[in-house]
PDB file of C-alpha atoms and ligand atoms in Angstrom:
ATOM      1  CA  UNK A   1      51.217 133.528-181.961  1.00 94.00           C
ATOM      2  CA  UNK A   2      48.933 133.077-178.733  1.00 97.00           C
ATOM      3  CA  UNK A   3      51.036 132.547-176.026  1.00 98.00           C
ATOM      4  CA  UNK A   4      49.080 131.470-172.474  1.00 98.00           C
ATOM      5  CA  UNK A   5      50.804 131.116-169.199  1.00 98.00           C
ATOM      6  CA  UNK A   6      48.994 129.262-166.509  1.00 98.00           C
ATOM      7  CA  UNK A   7      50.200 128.074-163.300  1.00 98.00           C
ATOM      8  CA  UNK A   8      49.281 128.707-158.858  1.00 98.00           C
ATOM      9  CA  UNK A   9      48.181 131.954-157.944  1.00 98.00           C
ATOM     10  CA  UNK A  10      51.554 133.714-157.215  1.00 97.00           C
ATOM     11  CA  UNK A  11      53.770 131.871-159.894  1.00 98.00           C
ATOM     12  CA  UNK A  12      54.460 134.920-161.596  1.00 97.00           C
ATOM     13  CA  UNK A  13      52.572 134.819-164.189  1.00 98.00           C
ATOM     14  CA  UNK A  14      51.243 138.465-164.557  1.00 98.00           C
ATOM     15  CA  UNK A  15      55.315 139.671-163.916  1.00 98.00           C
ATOM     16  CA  UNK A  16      56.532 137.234-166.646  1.00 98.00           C
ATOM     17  CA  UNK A  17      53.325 138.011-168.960  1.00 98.00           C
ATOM     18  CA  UNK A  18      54.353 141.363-169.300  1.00 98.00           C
ATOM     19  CA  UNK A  19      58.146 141.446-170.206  1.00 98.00           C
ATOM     20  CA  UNK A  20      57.161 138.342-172.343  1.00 98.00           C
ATOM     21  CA  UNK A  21      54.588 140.618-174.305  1.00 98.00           C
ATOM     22  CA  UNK A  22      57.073 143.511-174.402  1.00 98.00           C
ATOM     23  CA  UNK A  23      59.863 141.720-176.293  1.00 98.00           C
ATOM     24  CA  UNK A  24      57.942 140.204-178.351  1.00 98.00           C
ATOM     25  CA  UNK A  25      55.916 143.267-179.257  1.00 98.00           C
ATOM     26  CA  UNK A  26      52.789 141.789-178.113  1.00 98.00           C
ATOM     27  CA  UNK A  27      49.524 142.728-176.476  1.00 98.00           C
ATOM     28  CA  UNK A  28      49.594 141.485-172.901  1.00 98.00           C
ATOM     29  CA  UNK A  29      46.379 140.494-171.713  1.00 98.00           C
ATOM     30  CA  UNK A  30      44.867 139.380-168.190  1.00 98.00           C
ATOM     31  CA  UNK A  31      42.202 136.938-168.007  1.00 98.00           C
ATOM     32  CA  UNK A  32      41.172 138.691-164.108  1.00 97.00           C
ATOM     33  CA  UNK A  33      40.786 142.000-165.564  1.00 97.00           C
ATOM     34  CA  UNK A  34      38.700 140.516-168.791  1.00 97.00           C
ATOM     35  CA  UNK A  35      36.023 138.794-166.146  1.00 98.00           C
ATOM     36  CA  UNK A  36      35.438 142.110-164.213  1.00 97.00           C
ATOM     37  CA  UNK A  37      34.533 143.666-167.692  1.00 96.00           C
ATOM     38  CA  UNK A  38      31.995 141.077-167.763  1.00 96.00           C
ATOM     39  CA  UNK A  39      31.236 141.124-164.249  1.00 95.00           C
ATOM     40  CA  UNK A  40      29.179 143.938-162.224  1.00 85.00           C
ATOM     41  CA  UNK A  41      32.034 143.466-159.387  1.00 91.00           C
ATOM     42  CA  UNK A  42      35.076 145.727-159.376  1.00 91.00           C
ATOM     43  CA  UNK A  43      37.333 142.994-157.756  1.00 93.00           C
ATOM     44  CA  UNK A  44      37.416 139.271-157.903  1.00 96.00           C
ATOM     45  CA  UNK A  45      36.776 138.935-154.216  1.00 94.00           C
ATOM     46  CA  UNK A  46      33.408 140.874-154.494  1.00 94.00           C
ATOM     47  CA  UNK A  47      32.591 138.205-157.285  1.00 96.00           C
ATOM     48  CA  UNK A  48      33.053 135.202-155.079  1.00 96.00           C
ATOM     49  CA  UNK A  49      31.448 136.561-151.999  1.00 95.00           C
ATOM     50  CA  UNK A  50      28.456 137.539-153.515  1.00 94.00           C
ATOM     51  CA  UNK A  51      27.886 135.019-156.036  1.00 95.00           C
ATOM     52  CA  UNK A  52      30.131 132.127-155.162  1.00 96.00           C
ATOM     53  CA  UNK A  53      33.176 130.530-157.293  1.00 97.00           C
ATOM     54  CA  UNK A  54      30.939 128.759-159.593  1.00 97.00           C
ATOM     55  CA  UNK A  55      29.643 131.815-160.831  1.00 97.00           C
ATOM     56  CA  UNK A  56      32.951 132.895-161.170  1.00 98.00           C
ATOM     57  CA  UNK A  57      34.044 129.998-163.405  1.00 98.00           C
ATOM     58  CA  UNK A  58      31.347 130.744-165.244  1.00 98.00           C
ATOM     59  CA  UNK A  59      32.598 134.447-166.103  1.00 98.00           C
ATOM     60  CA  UNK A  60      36.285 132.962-166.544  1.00 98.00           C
ATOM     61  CA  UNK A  61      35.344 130.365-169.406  1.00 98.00           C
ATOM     62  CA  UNK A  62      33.255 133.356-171.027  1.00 98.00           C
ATOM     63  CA  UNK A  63      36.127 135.888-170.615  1.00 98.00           C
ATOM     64  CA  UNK A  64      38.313 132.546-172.504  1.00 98.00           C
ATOM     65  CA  UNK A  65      36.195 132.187-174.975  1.00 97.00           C
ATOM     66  CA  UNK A  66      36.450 135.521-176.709  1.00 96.00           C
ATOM     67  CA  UNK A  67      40.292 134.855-176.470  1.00 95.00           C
ATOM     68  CA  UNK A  68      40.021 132.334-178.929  1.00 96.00           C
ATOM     69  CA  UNK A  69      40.680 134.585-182.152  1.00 95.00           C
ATOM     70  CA  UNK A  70      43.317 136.550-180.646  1.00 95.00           C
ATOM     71  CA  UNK A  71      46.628 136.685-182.031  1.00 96.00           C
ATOM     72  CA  UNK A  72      49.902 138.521-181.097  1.00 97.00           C
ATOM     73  CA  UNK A  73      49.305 138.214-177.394  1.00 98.00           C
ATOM     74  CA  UNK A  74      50.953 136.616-174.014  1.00 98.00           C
ATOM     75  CA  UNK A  75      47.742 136.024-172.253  1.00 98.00           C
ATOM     76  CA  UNK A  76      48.149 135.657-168.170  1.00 98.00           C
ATOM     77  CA  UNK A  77      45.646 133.537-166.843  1.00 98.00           C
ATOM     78  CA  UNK A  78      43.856 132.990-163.176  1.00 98.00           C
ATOM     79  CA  UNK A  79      45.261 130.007-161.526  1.00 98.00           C
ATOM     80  CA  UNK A  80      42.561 128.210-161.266  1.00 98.00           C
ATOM     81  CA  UNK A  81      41.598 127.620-165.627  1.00 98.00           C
ATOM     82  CA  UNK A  82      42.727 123.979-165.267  1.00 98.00           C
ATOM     83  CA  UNK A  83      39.388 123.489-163.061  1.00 97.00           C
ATOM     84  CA  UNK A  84      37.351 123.591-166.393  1.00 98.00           C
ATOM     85  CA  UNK A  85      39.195 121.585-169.289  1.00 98.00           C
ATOM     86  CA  UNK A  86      37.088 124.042-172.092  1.00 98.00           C
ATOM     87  CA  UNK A  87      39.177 126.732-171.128  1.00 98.00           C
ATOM     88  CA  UNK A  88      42.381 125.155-171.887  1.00 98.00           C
ATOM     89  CA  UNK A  89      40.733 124.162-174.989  1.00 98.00           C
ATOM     90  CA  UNK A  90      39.835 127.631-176.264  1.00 98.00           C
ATOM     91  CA  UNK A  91      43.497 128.588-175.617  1.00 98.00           C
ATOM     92  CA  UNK A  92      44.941 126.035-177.526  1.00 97.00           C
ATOM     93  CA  UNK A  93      42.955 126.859-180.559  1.00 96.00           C
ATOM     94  CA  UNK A  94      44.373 129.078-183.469  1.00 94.00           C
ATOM     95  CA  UNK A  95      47.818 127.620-182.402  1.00 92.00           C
ATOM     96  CA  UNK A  96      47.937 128.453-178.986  1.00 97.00           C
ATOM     97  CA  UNK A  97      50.876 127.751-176.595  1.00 97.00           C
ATOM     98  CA  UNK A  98      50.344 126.822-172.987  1.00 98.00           C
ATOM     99  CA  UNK A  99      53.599 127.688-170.859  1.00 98.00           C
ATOM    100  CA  UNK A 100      53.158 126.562-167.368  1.00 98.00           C
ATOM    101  CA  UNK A 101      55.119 128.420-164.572  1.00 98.00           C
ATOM    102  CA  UNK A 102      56.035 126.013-162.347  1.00 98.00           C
ATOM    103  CA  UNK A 103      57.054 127.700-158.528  1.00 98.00           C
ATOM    104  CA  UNK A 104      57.222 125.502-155.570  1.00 98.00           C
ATOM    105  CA  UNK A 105      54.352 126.408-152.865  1.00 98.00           C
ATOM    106  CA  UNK A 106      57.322 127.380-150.216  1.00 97.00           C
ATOM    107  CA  UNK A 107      58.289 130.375-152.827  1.00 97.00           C
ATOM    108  CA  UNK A 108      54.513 131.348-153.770  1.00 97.00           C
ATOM    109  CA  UNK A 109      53.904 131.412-149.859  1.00 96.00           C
ATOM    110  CA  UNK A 110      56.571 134.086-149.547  1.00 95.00           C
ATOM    111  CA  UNK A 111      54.913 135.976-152.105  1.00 93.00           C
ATOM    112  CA  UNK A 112      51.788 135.485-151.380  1.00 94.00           C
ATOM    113  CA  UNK A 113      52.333 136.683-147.671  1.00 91.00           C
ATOM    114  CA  UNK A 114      49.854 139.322-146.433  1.00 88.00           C
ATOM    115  CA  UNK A 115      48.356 139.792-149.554  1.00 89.00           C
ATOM    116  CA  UNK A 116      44.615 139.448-148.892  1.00 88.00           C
ATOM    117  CA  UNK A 117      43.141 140.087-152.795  1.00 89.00           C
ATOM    118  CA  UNK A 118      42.797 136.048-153.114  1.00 93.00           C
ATOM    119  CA  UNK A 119      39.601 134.349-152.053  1.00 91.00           C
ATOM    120  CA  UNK A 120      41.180 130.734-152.647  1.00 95.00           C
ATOM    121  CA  UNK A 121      44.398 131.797-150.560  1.00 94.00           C
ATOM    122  CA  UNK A 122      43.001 132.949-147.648  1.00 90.00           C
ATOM    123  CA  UNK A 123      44.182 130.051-145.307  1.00 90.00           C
ATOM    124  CA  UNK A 124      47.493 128.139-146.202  1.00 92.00           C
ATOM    125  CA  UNK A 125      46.409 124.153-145.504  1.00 94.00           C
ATOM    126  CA  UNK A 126      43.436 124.781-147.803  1.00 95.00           C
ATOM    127  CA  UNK A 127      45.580 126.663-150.545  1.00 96.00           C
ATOM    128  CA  UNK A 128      48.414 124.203-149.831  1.00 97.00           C
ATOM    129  CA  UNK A 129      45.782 121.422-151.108  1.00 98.00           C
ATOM    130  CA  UNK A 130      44.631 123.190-153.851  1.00 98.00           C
ATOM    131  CA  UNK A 131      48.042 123.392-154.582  1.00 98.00           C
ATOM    132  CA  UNK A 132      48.893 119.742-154.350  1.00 98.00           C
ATOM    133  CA  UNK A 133      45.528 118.342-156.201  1.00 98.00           C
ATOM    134  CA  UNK A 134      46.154 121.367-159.361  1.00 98.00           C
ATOM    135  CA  UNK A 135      49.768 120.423-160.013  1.00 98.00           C
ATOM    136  CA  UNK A 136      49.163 117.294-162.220  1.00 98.00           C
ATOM    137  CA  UNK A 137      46.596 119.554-164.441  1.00 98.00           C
ATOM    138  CA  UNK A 138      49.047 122.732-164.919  1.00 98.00           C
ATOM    139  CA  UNK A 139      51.402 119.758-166.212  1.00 98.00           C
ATOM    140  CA  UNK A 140      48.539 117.939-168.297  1.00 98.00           C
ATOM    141  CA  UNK A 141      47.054 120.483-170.073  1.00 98.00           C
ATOM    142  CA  UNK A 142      50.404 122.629-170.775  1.00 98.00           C
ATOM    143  CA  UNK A 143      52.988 122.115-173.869  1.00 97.00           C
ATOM    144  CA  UNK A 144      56.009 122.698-172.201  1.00 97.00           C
ATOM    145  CA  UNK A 145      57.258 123.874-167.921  1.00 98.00           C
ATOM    146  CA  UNK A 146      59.673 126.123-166.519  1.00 98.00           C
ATOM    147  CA  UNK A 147      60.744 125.755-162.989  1.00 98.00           C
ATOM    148  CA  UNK A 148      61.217 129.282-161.749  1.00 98.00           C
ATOM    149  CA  UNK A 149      62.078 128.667-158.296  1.00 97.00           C
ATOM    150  CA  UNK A 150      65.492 130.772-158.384  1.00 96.00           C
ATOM    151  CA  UNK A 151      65.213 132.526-161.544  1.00 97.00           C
ATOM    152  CA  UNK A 152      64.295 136.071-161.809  1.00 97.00           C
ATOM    153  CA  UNK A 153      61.286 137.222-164.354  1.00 98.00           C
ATOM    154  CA  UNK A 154      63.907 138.177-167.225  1.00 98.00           C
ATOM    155  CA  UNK A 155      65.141 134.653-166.879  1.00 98.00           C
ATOM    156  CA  UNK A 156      62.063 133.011-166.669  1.00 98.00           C
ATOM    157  CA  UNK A 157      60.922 135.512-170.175  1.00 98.00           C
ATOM    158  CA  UNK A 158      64.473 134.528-171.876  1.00 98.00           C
ATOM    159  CA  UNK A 159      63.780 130.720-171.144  1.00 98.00           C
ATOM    160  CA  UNK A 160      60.134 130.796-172.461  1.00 98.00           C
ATOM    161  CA  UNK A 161      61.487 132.680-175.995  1.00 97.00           C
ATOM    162  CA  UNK A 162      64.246 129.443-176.230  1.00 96.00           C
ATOM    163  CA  UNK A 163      61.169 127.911-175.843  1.00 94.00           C
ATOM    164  CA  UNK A 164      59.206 129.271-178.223  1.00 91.00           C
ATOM    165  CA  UNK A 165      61.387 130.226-180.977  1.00 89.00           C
ATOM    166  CA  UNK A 166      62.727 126.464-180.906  1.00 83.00           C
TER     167      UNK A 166
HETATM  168  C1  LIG B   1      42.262 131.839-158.733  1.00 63.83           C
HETATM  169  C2  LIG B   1      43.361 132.587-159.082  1.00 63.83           C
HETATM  170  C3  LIG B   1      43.301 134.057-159.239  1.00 63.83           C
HETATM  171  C4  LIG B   1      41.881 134.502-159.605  1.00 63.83           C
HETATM  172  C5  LIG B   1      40.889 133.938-158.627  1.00 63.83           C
HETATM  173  C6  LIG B   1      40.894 132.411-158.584  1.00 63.83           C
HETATM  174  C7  LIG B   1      42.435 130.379-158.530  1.00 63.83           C
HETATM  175  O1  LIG B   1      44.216 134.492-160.248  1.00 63.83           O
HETATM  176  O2  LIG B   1      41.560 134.099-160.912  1.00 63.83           O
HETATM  177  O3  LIG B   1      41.184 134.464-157.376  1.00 63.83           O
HETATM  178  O4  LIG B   1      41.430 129.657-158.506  1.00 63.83           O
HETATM  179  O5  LIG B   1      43.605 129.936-158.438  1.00 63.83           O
HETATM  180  P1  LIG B   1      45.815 134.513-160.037  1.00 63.83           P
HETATM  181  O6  LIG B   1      46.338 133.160-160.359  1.00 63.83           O
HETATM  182  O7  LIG B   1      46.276 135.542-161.021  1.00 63.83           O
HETATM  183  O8  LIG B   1      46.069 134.905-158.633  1.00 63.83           O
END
């Protein structure tokens, strides 16, 4: 099974990924780290200040691409895949499963605080309405939602294996 969890920067996905991929027995996999491979940048900042977020995109429906065979993995993905439908598409091929992780923006603000490693969260009106316009295309182009808002990461892993196992 190819399970891919998509949802705001700072839903949890990375967190949840992991413990997912560890009871299941699965390779975990992050979509971030696969772009650098195929980037000359060593973070994702350094790839959107020199050559822009297009270029980026770019790199990200590449790096989703090559995910399309996989099998036996929890893939975390950047928040932003729903910007290019093709991406969603190459998960959802060989039976993939789309789990969106959905988190209010008042949590992911809390979490996000002070953390400086995301160029689209670097001032909170503009990632507050990237927030609002993405919501209705984590719920579009995913099979099923949690709502972690309150829920710790083993509750949010034990919810997505009812899920999945169902
Ligand atoms: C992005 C989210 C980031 C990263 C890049 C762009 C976005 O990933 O891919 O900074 O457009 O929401 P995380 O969701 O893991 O923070």
């Amino acid at each position: 099974m190819k399970i891919s969890l998509i949802g705001f920067m700072g839903s949890g996905k990375t967190s949840v990924g992991e413990i997912l991929a560890k009871k299941l027995g699965y390779d975990m996999l992050e979509m971030d780290l696969e772009i650098l491979k195929i980037s000359d940048s060593d973070d994702i900042n350094g790839i959107f200040a020199s050559k822009g977020e297009l270029h980026f995109r770019e790199l990200e429906i590449k790096a989703a691409k090559k995910l399309v065979n996989k099998n036996n993995i929890v893939i975390s993905t950047g928040g932003g895949v729903v910007m290019n439908k093709i991406i969603l598409d190459y998960l959802h091929e060989n039976n993939g499963s789309i789990i969106f992780l959905n988190t209010s923006f008042n949590e992911i603000q809390k979490r996000l605080e002070g953390d400086d490693s995301r160029p689209l969260f670097k001032d909170k009106l503009t990632a507050k309405a990237l927030y609002n316009f993405r919501q209705a295309l984590y719920e579009e182009y995913s099979d099923y939602t949690i709502n972690t808002d309150g829920k710790n990461v083993v509750e949010i892993v034990d919810e997505i294996l009812v899920l999945i196992n169902s």
